[in-house]
mmCIF file of N, CA and C in Angstrom:
data_model
loop_
_atom_site.group_PDB
_atom_site.id
_atom_site.type_symbol
_atom_site.label_atom_id
_atom_site.label_comp_id
_atom_site.label_asym_id
_atom_site.label_seq_id
_atom_site.Cartn_x
_atom_site.Cartn_y
_atom_site.Cartn_z
ATOM 1 N N MET A 1 -12.887 -2.273 5.258
ATOM 2 C CA MET A 1 -11.663 -1.131 5.867
ATOM 3 C C MET A 1 -11.597 -0.677 6.845
ATOM 4 N N SER A 2 -10.596 -0.328 8.000
ATOM 5 C CA SER A 2 -11.525 -0.240 8.896
ATOM 6 C C SER A 2 -11.282 1.528 8.638
ATOM 7 N N SER A 3 -12.004 2.490 9.690
ATOM 8 C CA SER A 3 -11.930 3.688 9.465
ATOM 9 C C SER A 3 -10.924 4.165 9.523
ATOM 10 N N ARG A 4 -9.508 3.858 10.470
ATOM 11 C CA ARG A 4 -8.774 4.500 10.651
ATOM 12 C C ARG A 4 -7.657 4.717 9.336
ATOM 13 N N SER A 5 -8.111 3.047 8.078
ATOM 14 C CA SER A 5 -7.285 4.226 6.737
ATOM 15 C C SER A 5 -8.075 4.823 5.775
ATOM 16 N N LYS A 6 -8.734 6.068 6.213
ATOM 17 C CA LYS A 6 -9.570 6.471 5.169
ATOM 18 C C LYS A 6 -8.993 8.103 5.844
ATOM 19 N N GLU A 7 -8.259 7.869 6.883
ATOM 20 C CA GLU A 7 -7.557 9.158 7.429
ATOM 21 C C GLU A 7 -5.773 9.067 6.425
ATOM 22 N N LEU A 8 -5.479 8.232 6.302
ATOM 23 C CA LEU A 8 -4.409 7.897 6.047
ATOM 24 C C LEU A 8 -4.099 8.788 5.003
ATOM 25 N N GLY A 9 -2.667 9.209 4.694
ATOM 26 C CA GLY A 9 -2.109 10.128 4.601
ATOM 27 C C GLY A 9 -1.588 8.993 2.891
ATOM 28 N N SER A 10 -1.435 10.037 1.847
ATOM 29 C CA SER A 10 -0.294 9.656 0.694
ATOM 30 C C SER A 10 0.732 8.889 0.612
ATOM 31 N N LEU A 11 1.643 8.507 0.013
ATOM 32 C CA LEU A 11 3.000 7.695 0.378
ATOM 33 C C LEU A 11 3.408 7.981 -1.212
ATOM 34 N N SER A 12 4.604 8.387 -0.504
ATOM 35 C CA SER A 12 5.748 8.640 -1.490
ATOM 36 C C SER A 12 5.925 7.696 -2.362
ATOM 37 N N GLU A 13 6.825 7.614 -3.354
ATOM 38 C CA GLU A 13 7.480 6.261 -3.760
ATOM 39 C C GLU A 13 7.792 5.607 -3.104
ATOM 40 N N THR A 14 9.586 6.641 -2.151
ATOM 41 C CA THR A 14 10.042 5.907 -1.383
ATOM 42 C C THR A 14 9.271 5.060 -0.152
ATOM 43 N N GLU A 15 8.266 5.926 0.012
ATOM 44 C CA GLU A 15 7.787 5.695 1.299
ATOM 45 C C GLU A 15 6.994 4.154 1.368
ATOM 46 N N MET A 16 6.245 3.836 -0.085
ATOM 47 C CA MET A 16 5.550 2.920 -0.537
ATOM 48 C C MET A 16 6.288 2.392 -0.588
ATOM 49 N N SER A 17 7.657 1.599 -1.429
ATOM 50 C CA SER A 17 8.655 0.803 -1.555
ATOM 51 C C SER A 17 8.893 0.898 0.443
ATOM 52 N N VAL A 18 9.350 1.424 1.399
ATOM 53 C CA VAL A 18 9.148 0.504 2.774
ATOM 54 C C VAL A 18 8.504 0.316 2.743
ATOM 55 N N MET A 19 7.233 1.152 3.270
ATOM 56 C CA MET A 19 5.960 0.512 3.179
ATOM 57 C C MET A 19 5.839 -1.374 2.995
ATOM 58 N N ARG A 20 6.232 -1.700 1.689
ATOM 59 C CA ARG A 20 6.216 -2.692 1.086
ATOM 60 C C ARG A 20 6.885 -4.204 1.886
ATOM 61 N N THR A 21 7.995 -2.882 1.597
ATOM 62 C CA THR A 21 9.225 -3.648 2.576
ATOM 63 C C THR A 21 8.996 -4.753 4.198
ATOM 64 N N ILE A 22 8.441 -3.636 5.124
ATOM 65 C CA ILE A 22 7.886 -4.197 6.351
ATOM 66 C C ILE A 22 6.845 -5.135 6.238
ATOM 67 N N TRP A 23 6.014 -4.999 4.765
ATOM 68 C CA TRP A 23 4.906 -5.597 4.475
ATOM 69 C C TRP A 23 5.020 -7.294 4.278
ATOM 70 N N GLY A 24 6.317 -7.114 3.820
ATOM 71 C CA GLY A 24 6.630 -8.272 3.388
ATOM 72 C C GLY A 24 7.997 -8.722 4.507
ATOM 73 N N LEU A 25 8.134 -8.550 5.664
ATOM 74 C CA LEU A 25 8.867 -8.985 6.504
ATOM 75 C C LEU A 25 7.755 -9.250 7.793
ATOM 76 N N GLU A 26 8.015 -10.188 8.615
ATOM 77 C CA GLU A 26 7.347 -10.526 9.853
ATOM 78 C C GLU A 26 6.702 -9.043 10.932
ATOM 79 N N ASN A 27 5.783 -9.105 10.917
ATOM 80 C CA ASN A 27 5.806 -8.038 12.255
ATOM 81 C C ASN A 27 5.858 -8.684 13.847
ATOM 82 N N PRO A 28 6.371 -7.302 14.506
ATOM 83 C CA PRO A 28 7.130 -5.948 13.802
ATOM 84 C C PRO A 28 8.560 -6.311 12.585
ATOM 85 N N VAL A 29 9.077 -5.274 12.969
ATOM 86 C CA VAL A 29 10.663 -4.941 12.580
ATOM 87 C C VAL A 29 11.134 -3.693 13.472
ATOM 88 N N THR A 30 12.368 -4.133 12.916
ATOM 89 C CA THR A 30 13.544 -3.180 13.592
ATOM 90 C C THR A 30 13.854 -2.564 12.505
ATOM 91 N N VAL A 31 14.614 -1.160 12.920
ATOM 92 C CA VAL A 31 15.250 -0.150 11.882
ATOM 93 C C VAL A 31 16.485 -1.084 11.372
ATOM 94 N N GLN A 32 17.136 -1.983 12.165
ATOM 95 C CA GLN A 32 18.437 -2.596 11.642
ATOM 96 C C GLN A 32 17.967 -3.640 10.683
ATOM 97 N N GLN A 33 16.403 -4.273 10.718
ATOM 98 C CA GLN A 33 16.066 -5.421 9.921
ATOM 99 C C GLN A 33 16.171 -4.211 8.097
ATOM 100 N N VAL A 34 14.923 -3.323 8.038
ATOM 101 C CA VAL A 34 14.471 -2.404 7.127
ATOM 102 C C VAL A 34 15.873 -1.867 6.385
ATOM 103 N N LEU A 35 16.901 -1.225 7.110
ATOM 104 C CA LEU A 35 17.679 -1.264 7.001
ATOM 105 C C LEU A 35 18.741 -1.563 5.974
ATOM 106 N N GLY A 36 19.176 -3.275 6.342
ATOM 107 C CA GLY A 36 19.614 -4.170 6.200
ATOM 108 C C GLY A 36 19.681 -4.387 4.654
ATOM 109 N N ILE A 37 18.764 -4.072 4.477
ATOM 110 C CA ILE A 37 17.727 -3.991 2.784
ATOM 111 C C ILE A 37 17.814 -2.458 2.227
ATOM 112 N N TYR A 38 17.836 -1.422 2.431
ATOM 113 C CA TYR A 38 17.660 -0.364 1.821
ATOM 114 C C TYR A 38 19.857 -0.376 1.913
ATOM 115 N N GLN A 39 20.770 -0.643 3.231
ATOM 116 C CA GLN A 39 21.738 -0.138 2.880
ATOM 117 C C GLN A 39 22.523 -0.715 1.423
ATOM 118 N N LYS A 40 22.312 -2.293 1.600
ATOM 119 C CA LYS A 40 22.668 -2.679 0.074
ATOM 120 C C LYS A 40 22.706 -2.137 -1.041
ATOM 121 N N SER A 41 21.114 -1.604 -1.451
ATOM 122 C CA SER A 41 20.338 -1.560 -2.393
ATOM 123 C C SER A 41 20.436 0.242 -2.425
ATOM 124 N N LYS A 42 20.307 1.058 -1.302
ATOM 125 C CA LYS A 42 20.601 2.242 -1.724
ATOM 126 C C LYS A 42 21.765 2.999 -1.058
ATOM 127 N N GLY A 43 22.670 2.206 -0.657
ATOM 128 C CA GLY A 43 23.342 3.310 0.493
ATOM 129 C C GLY A 43 22.349 3.800 2.167
ATOM 130 N N TRP A 44 21.949 3.999 2.393
ATOM 131 C CA TRP A 44 20.969 4.701 3.504
ATOM 132 C C TRP A 44 21.617 4.214 4.800
ATOM 133 N N LYS A 45 21.765 5.765 5.464
ATOM 134 C CA LYS A 45 21.980 5.426 6.410
ATOM 135 C C LYS A 45 21.589 5.066 7.817
ATOM 136 N N THR A 46 21.141 5.135 8.317
ATOM 137 C CA THR A 46 20.558 4.714 9.839
ATOM 138 C C THR A 46 19.372 6.114 10.026
ATOM 139 N N SER A 47 19.904 6.873 9.621
ATOM 140 C CA SER A 47 18.810 8.867 10.035
ATOM 141 C C SER A 47 18.281 8.594 8.652
ATOM 142 N N THR A 48 18.284 8.080 7.474
ATOM 143 C CA THR A 48 17.701 8.562 6.656
ATOM 144 C C THR A 48 16.249 7.605 6.499
ATOM 145 N N LEU A 49 16.653 6.628 7.226
ATOM 146 C CA LEU A 49 15.336 5.656 7.259
ATOM 147 C C LEU A 49 14.441 5.596 8.024
ATOM 148 N N SER A 50 14.875 6.255 9.251
ATOM 149 C CA SER A 50 14.132 6.928 10.513
ATOM 150 C C SER A 50 13.954 7.822 10.493
ATOM 151 N N THR A 51 14.174 9.038 9.113
ATOM 152 C CA THR A 51 13.387 10.406 9.192
ATOM 153 C C THR A 51 12.077 9.511 8.384
ATOM 154 N N ILE A 52 12.252 8.743 7.182
ATOM 155 C CA ILE A 52 10.741 7.859 6.735
ATOM 156 C C ILE A 52 9.688 7.027 7.842
ATOM 157 N N LEU A 53 10.351 6.220 9.292
ATOM 158 C CA LEU A 53 9.528 5.914 10.086
ATOM 159 C C LEU A 53 8.783 6.836 10.282
ATOM 160 N N LYS A 54 9.416 7.775 10.626
ATOM 161 C CA LYS A 54 9.337 8.586 11.358
ATOM 162 C C LYS A 54 7.330 9.413 10.371
ATOM 163 N N ARG A 55 7.490 9.765 9.399
ATOM 164 C CA ARG A 55 6.693 10.228 8.143
ATOM 165 C C ARG A 55 5.959 8.836 8.421
ATOM 166 N N LEU A 56 6.315 7.952 8.184
ATOM 167 C CA LEU A 56 5.110 7.005 8.243
ATOM 168 C C LEU A 56 4.523 6.845 9.348
ATOM 169 N N ILE A 57 4.673 7.040 10.584
ATOM 170 C CA ILE A 57 4.826 6.887 11.686
ATOM 171 C C ILE A 57 2.722 7.690 11.881
ATOM 172 N N GLU A 58 3.401 9.563 11.116
ATOM 173 C CA GLU A 58 2.711 10.365 11.071
ATOM 174 C C GLU A 58 1.673 9.930 10.573
ATOM 175 N N LYS A 59 1.542 9.896 9.345
ATOM 176 C CA LYS A 59 0.657 9.223 8.390
ATOM 177 C C LYS A 59 -0.510 8.051 8.222
ATOM 178 N N GLY A 60 -0.207 7.517 9.633
ATOM 179 C CA GLY A 60 -0.871 6.665 9.849
ATOM 180 C C GLY A 60 -0.501 5.679 10.272
ATOM 181 N N PHE A 61 0.755 4.862 8.992
ATOM 182 C CA PHE A 61 0.604 3.753 8.254
ATOM 183 C C PHE A 61 1.684 2.627 9.403
ATOM 184 N N LEU A 62 2.303 3.392 10.645
ATOM 185 C CA LEU A 62 2.631 2.403 11.391
ATOM 186 C C LEU A 62 2.727 2.732 12.506
ATOM 187 N N THR A 63 3.226 1.748 13.826
ATOM 188 C CA THR A 63 2.740 2.076 14.962
ATOM 189 C C THR A 63 4.971 1.795 15.763
ATOM 190 N N LYS A 64 5.175 2.275 16.583
ATOM 191 C CA LYS A 64 6.433 2.347 17.434
ATOM 192 C C LYS A 64 5.983 1.447 18.196
ATOM 193 N N ASN A 65 7.014 0.831 19.084
ATOM 194 C CA ASN A 65 6.953 0.486 20.179
ATOM 195 C C ASN A 65 8.417 -0.163 20.576
ATOM 196 N N MET A 66 8.781 0.865 22.034
ATOM 197 C CA MET A 66 10.516 1.008 22.527
ATOM 198 C C MET A 66 10.921 -0.510 23.155
ATOM 199 N N VAL A 67 11.298 -1.837 22.508
ATOM 200 C CA VAL A 67 11.207 -2.520 24.309
ATOM 201 C C VAL A 67 12.790 -2.826 24.151
ATOM 202 N N GLY A 68 13.160 -2.453 25.723
ATOM 203 C CA GLY A 68 14.906 -2.238 26.347
ATOM 204 C C GLY A 68 14.968 -0.679 25.009
ATOM 205 N N LYS A 69 16.342 -0.693 24.444
ATOM 206 C CA LYS A 69 17.216 0.323 23.404
ATOM 207 C C LYS A 69 16.777 -0.146 22.378
ATOM 208 N N VAL A 70 15.517 -0.622 21.873
ATOM 209 C CA VAL A 70 15.666 -1.644 20.521
ATOM 210 C C VAL A 70 14.197 -1.251 19.912
ATOM 211 N N ASN A 71 13.639 0.036 18.993
ATOM 212 C CA ASN A 71 12.091 -0.119 18.319
ATOM 213 C C ASN A 71 11.965 -1.207 17.339
ATOM 214 N N TYR A 72 10.542 -1.087 17.379
ATOM 215 C CA TYR A 72 10.051 -2.080 16.777
ATOM 216 C C TYR A 72 8.546 -1.731 16.495
ATOM 217 N N TYR A 73 8.482 -1.408 15.256
ATOM 218 C CA TYR A 73 7.705 -1.047 14.082
ATOM 219 C C TYR A 73 7.092 -2.184 13.636
ATOM 220 N N SER A 74 5.602 -1.644 13.868
ATOM 221 C CA SER A 74 4.681 -2.581 13.430
ATOM 222 C C SER A 74 3.644 -1.919 12.054
ATOM 223 N N TYR A 75 3.158 -2.309 11.718
ATOM 224 C CA TYR A 75 2.413 -1.743 10.571
ATOM 225 C C TYR A 75 0.479 -1.782 10.963
ATOM 226 N N LEU A 76 -0.006 -0.673 10.720
ATOM 227 C CA LEU A 76 -1.469 -0.067 11.303
ATOM 228 C C LEU A 76 -2.182 -1.255 9.824
ATOM 229 N N VAL A 77 -1.802 -0.371 8.714
ATOM 230 C CA VAL A 77 -2.806 -0.490 7.639
ATOM 231 C C VAL A 77 -1.889 -1.750 6.872
ATOM 232 N N THR A 78 -3.059 -2.353 5.929
ATOM 233 C CA THR A 78 -2.471 -4.125 5.966
ATOM 234 C C THR A 78 -2.163 -3.612 4.476
ATOM 235 N N GLU A 79 -1.516 -3.711 3.542
ATOM 236 C CA GLU A 79 -1.409 -3.502 2.011
ATOM 237 C C GLU A 79 -2.697 -3.639 1.649
ATOM 238 N N GLU A 80 -3.550 -4.453 1.633
ATOM 239 C CA GLU A 80 -4.700 -4.591 0.970
ATOM 240 C C GLU A 80 -5.708 -3.263 1.652
ATOM 241 N N ASP A 81 -5.532 -3.522 2.672
ATOM 242 C CA ASP A 81 -6.759 -2.338 2.644
ATOM 243 C C ASP A 81 -5.996 -0.961 2.317
ATOM 244 N N TYR A 82 -4.739 -0.583 2.274
ATOM 245 C CA TYR A 82 -4.291 0.609 1.547
ATOM 246 C C TYR A 82 -4.562 0.506 0.282
ATOM 247 N N LYS A 83 -4.268 -0.637 -0.507
ATOM 248 C CA LYS A 83 -4.777 -0.562 -2.081
ATOM 249 C C LYS A 83 -6.269 -0.513 -1.673
ATOM 250 N N LYS A 84 -7.313 -0.431 -1.720
ATOM 251 C CA LYS A 84 -8.309 -0.676 -1.584
ATOM 252 C C LYS A 84 -8.325 1.172 -0.812
ATOM 253 N N HIS A 85 -8.157 1.761 0.159
ATOM 254 C CA HIS A 85 -8.320 3.019 0.085
ATOM 255 C C HIS A 85 -7.605 3.944 -0.868
ATOM 256 N N GLU A 86 -6.158 2.986 -1.583
ATOM 257 C CA GLU A 86 -5.719 4.472 -3.116
ATOM 258 C C GLU A 86 -6.722 3.969 -3.798
ATOM 259 N N THR A 87 -7.294 2.903 -3.984
ATOM 260 C CA THR A 87 -8.382 2.605 -5.194
ATOM 261 C C THR A 87 -9.132 3.728 -5.233
ATOM 262 N N ALA A 88 -9.886 4.015 -3.882
ATOM 263 C CA ALA A 88 -11.573 4.682 -4.056
ATOM 264 C C ALA A 88 -11.134 5.819 -3.360
ATOM 265 N N SER A 89 -10.094 6.141 -3.586
ATOM 266 C CA SER A 89 -9.571 7.485 -3.326
ATOM 267 C C SER A 89 -9.388 7.896 -4.663
ATOM 268 N N PHE A 90 -8.632 7.625 -5.348
ATOM 269 C CA PHE A 90 -8.506 7.421 -7.328
ATOM 270 C C PHE A 90 -9.454 7.719 -7.909
ATOM 271 N N LEU A 91 -10.672 6.266 -7.828
ATOM 272 C CA LEU A 91 -12.046 6.702 -7.841
ATOM 273 C C LEU A 91 -12.538 7.655 -8.201
ATOM 274 N N ALA A 92 -12.891 7.964 -6.954
ATOM 275 C CA ALA A 92 -13.434 9.550 -6.848
ATOM 276 C C ALA A 92 -13.224 9.897 -7.263
ATOM 277 N N SER A 93 -12.281 10.528 -7.400
ATOM 278 C CA SER A 93 -11.062 12.000 -7.611
ATOM 279 C C SER A 93 -11.199 11.862 -9.007
ATOM 280 N N VAL A 94 -10.947 10.987 -9.980
ATOM 281 C CA VAL A 94 -10.388 10.460 -11.076
ATOM 282 C C VAL A 94 -12.120 10.587 -11.749
ATOM 283 N N HIS A 95 -12.404 9.940 -11.635
ATOM 284 C CA HIS A 95 -13.778 8.832 -12.196
ATOM 285 C C HIS A 95 -15.494 9.425 -11.346
ATOM 286 N N LYS A 96 -15.003 10.436 -10.591
ATOM 287 C CA LYS A 96 -16.688 10.434 -9.784
ATOM 288 C C LYS A 96 -16.933 9.743 -9.347
ATOM 289 N N GLY A 97 -16.340 8.528 -8.499
ATOM 290 C CA GLY A 97 -17.156 7.547 -8.464
ATOM 291 C C GLY A 97 -17.228 6.766 -9.239
ATOM 292 N N SER A 98 -16.840 6.379 -10.142
ATOM 293 C CA SER A 98 -17.437 5.721 -11.438
ATOM 294 C C SER A 98 -16.850 4.652 -12.049
ATOM 295 N N ILE A 99 -17.240 3.471 -11.724
ATOM 296 C CA ILE A 99 -16.103 1.893 -11.821
ATOM 297 C C ILE A 99 -16.210 2.166 -13.752
ATOM 298 N N LYS A 100 -17.079 2.293 -14.379
ATOM 299 C CA LYS A 100 -17.899 2.543 -15.889
ATOM 300 C C LYS A 100 -16.731 3.450 -16.695
ATOM 301 N N SER A 101 -16.799 4.511 -15.658
ATOM 302 C CA SER A 101 -15.347 5.201 -16.172
ATOM 303 C C SER A 101 -14.348 5.477 -16.525
ATOM 304 N N PHE A 102 -14.173 4.583 -15.090
ATOM 305 C CA PHE A 102 -12.476 3.829 -14.833
ATOM 306 C C PHE A 102 -12.763 2.726 -16.149
ATOM 307 N N MET A 103 -12.860 1.996 -15.563
ATOM 308 C CA MET A 103 -12.900 0.793 -17.381
ATOM 309 C C MET A 103 -12.984 0.656 -18.488
ATOM 310 N N ALA A 104 -13.477 1.470 -18.619
ATOM 311 C CA ALA A 104 -14.042 2.350 -20.227
ATOM 312 C C ALA A 104 -12.502 3.272 -20.499
ATOM 313 N N ALA A 105 -12.011 3.931 -19.467
ATOM 314 C CA ALA A 105 -10.469 5.078 -19.326
ATOM 315 C C ALA A 105 -9.381 3.687 -20.128
ATOM 316 N N LEU A 106 -9.718 2.368 -18.876
ATOM 317 C CA LEU A 106 -8.538 1.813 -18.641
ATOM 318 C C LEU A 106 -9.115 1.037 -20.648
ATOM 319 N N ALA A 107 -9.351 0.376 -21.263
ATOM 320 C CA ALA A 107 -9.808 -0.009 -22.221
ATOM 321 C C ALA A 107 -9.410 0.918 -23.332
ATOM 322 N N ASP A 108 -10.104 1.890 -23.551
ATOM 323 C CA ASP A 108 -9.313 3.570 -24.354
ATOM 324 C C ASP A 108 -7.983 3.210 -24.408
ATOM 325 N N VAL A 109 -7.239 3.485 -23.349
ATOM 326 C CA VAL A 109 -5.521 3.537 -23.428
ATOM 327 C C VAL A 109 -4.666 2.301 -23.901
ATOM 328 N N ASP A 110 -5.404 1.250 -23.076
ATOM 329 C CA ASP A 110 -4.155 0.225 -23.308
ATOM 330 C C ASP A 110 -4.847 -1.232 -23.934
ATOM 331 N N GLY A 111 -6.635 -0.640 -24.758
ATOM 332 C CA GLY A 111 -6.726 -1.730 -25.032
ATOM 333 C C GLY A 111 -7.285 -2.588 -24.433
ATOM 334 N N ILE A 112 -8.306 -3.540 -24.794
ATOM 335 C CA ILE A 112 -8.595 -5.074 -23.692
ATOM 336 C C ILE A 112 -8.795 -5.781 -24.402
ATOM 337 N N GLU A 113 -8.381 -6.906 -24.635
ATOM 338 C CA GLU A 113 -8.173 -7.868 -25.014
ATOM 339 C C GLU A 113 -9.739 -8.888 -24.640
ATOM 340 N N VAL A 114 -9.764 -9.962 -25.700
ATOM 341 C CA VAL A 114 -11.466 -10.339 -25.465
ATOM 342 C C VAL A 114 -11.130 -11.906 -24.199
ATOM 343 N N LYS A 115 -10.279 -12.315 -23.739
ATOM 344 C CA LYS A 115 -10.216 -13.157 -22.876
ATOM 345 C C LYS A 115 -10.799 -12.338 -21.633
ATOM 346 N N GLU A 116 -9.737 -11.046 -21.643
ATOM 347 C CA GLU A 116 -10.325 -10.310 -20.321
ATOM 348 C C GLU A 116 -11.462 -9.836 -19.627
ATOM 349 N N VAL A 117 -12.226 -9.712 -20.839
ATOM 350 C CA VAL A 117 -13.326 -8.928 -21.142
ATOM 351 C C VAL A 117 -14.718 -9.739 -20.253
ATOM 352 N N ALA A 118 -14.150 -11.297 -20.624
ATOM 353 C CA ALA A 118 -14.470 -12.810 -20.421
ATOM 354 C C ALA A 118 -14.510 -12.837 -19.125
ATOM 355 N N GLU A 119 -13.280 -12.271 -18.238
ATOM 356 C CA GLU A 119 -12.540 -12.790 -17.581
ATOM 357 C C GLU A 119 -13.475 -11.686 -16.280
ATOM 358 N N LEU A 120 -13.287 -10.461 -17.574
ATOM 359 C CA LEU A 120 -14.561 -9.579 -15.922
ATOM 360 C C LEU A 120 -15.772 -9.824 -16.051
ATOM 361 N N LYS A 121 -15.906 -10.214 -17.014
ATOM 362 C CA LYS A 121 -17.440 -10.612 -17.170
ATOM 363 C C LYS A 121 -18.203 -11.771 -16.166
ATOM 364 N N LYS A 122 -17.532 -13.037 -15.896
ATOM 365 C CA LYS A 122 -17.013 -13.775 -14.817
ATOM 366 C C LYS A 122 -17.158 -12.945 -13.336
ATOM 367 N N TRP A 123 -16.298 -12.476 -13.461
ATOM 368 C CA TRP A 123 -15.822 -11.978 -12.070
ATOM 369 C C TRP A 123 -16.991 -10.783 -11.683
ATOM 370 N N PHE A 124 -17.596 -10.024 -12.280
ATOM 371 C CA PHE A 124 -18.739 -9.393 -12.544
ATOM 372 C C PHE A 124 -19.931 -9.671 -11.789
ATOM 373 N N GLN A 125 -20.625 -11.117 -12.805
ATOM 374 C CA GLN A 125 -21.338 -12.140 -12.659
ATOM 375 C C GLN A 125 -21.471 -12.798 -10.928
ATOM 376 N N GLU A 126 -19.891 -12.965 -10.317
ATOM 377 C CA GLU A 126 -19.779 -13.799 -9.082
ATOM 378 C C GLU A 126 -19.989 -12.835 -7.822
ATOM 379 N N LYS A 127 -19.387 -11.555 -8.337
ATOM 380 C CA LYS A 127 -19.306 -10.630 -7.541
ATOM 381 C C LYS A 127 -21.305 -10.412 -6.803
ATOM 382 N N ALA A 128 -21.901 -10.635 -8.173
ATOM 383 C CA ALA A 128 -23.239 -9.845 -8.282
ATOM 384 C C ALA A 128 -24.586 -11.217 -7.603
ATOM 385 N N GLY A 129 -24.040 -12.653 -7.419
ATOM 386 C CA GLY A 129 -24.345 -13.249 -7.208
ATOM 387 C C GLY A 129 -25.064 -14.401 -7.973
ATOM 388 N N ASP A 130 -24.737 -14.001 -9.869
ATOM 389 C CA ASP A 130 -25.366 -14.050 -10.595
ATOM 390 C C ASP A 130 -25.111 -15.482 -11.619
ATOM 391 N N ASP A 131 -23.907 -16.605 -10.656
ATOM 392 C CA ASP A 131 -23.739 -17.667 -11.118
ATOM 393 C C ASP A 131 -24.181 -17.859 -12.050
#
């Protein structure tokens, strides 16, 4: 994970939706590309999307480059890096960095299937190099 991702702000639900859309498109994107998606589903205007894109730039997720009269937005953080950042932040703040505490909470809330335990055990062994 890049050092830049450690400086990221948190994303609102709407900002996360826009980032998922941008991550799903070919980098870079234009306002019109993204607006086409949200105009249909949410009735957004250009000004609404522009405000969200500006916030995403301020939070360190996007960069903007003008070519002619068109703004091109490129993501600076991949979806995978964002997931790692958010997971590490959650783990640190809620579980004091303890994966065991996190896993125990998951098991207590949702229960855990025997199959999942076996899959996790195998995954941990592979991560530890104890094939």
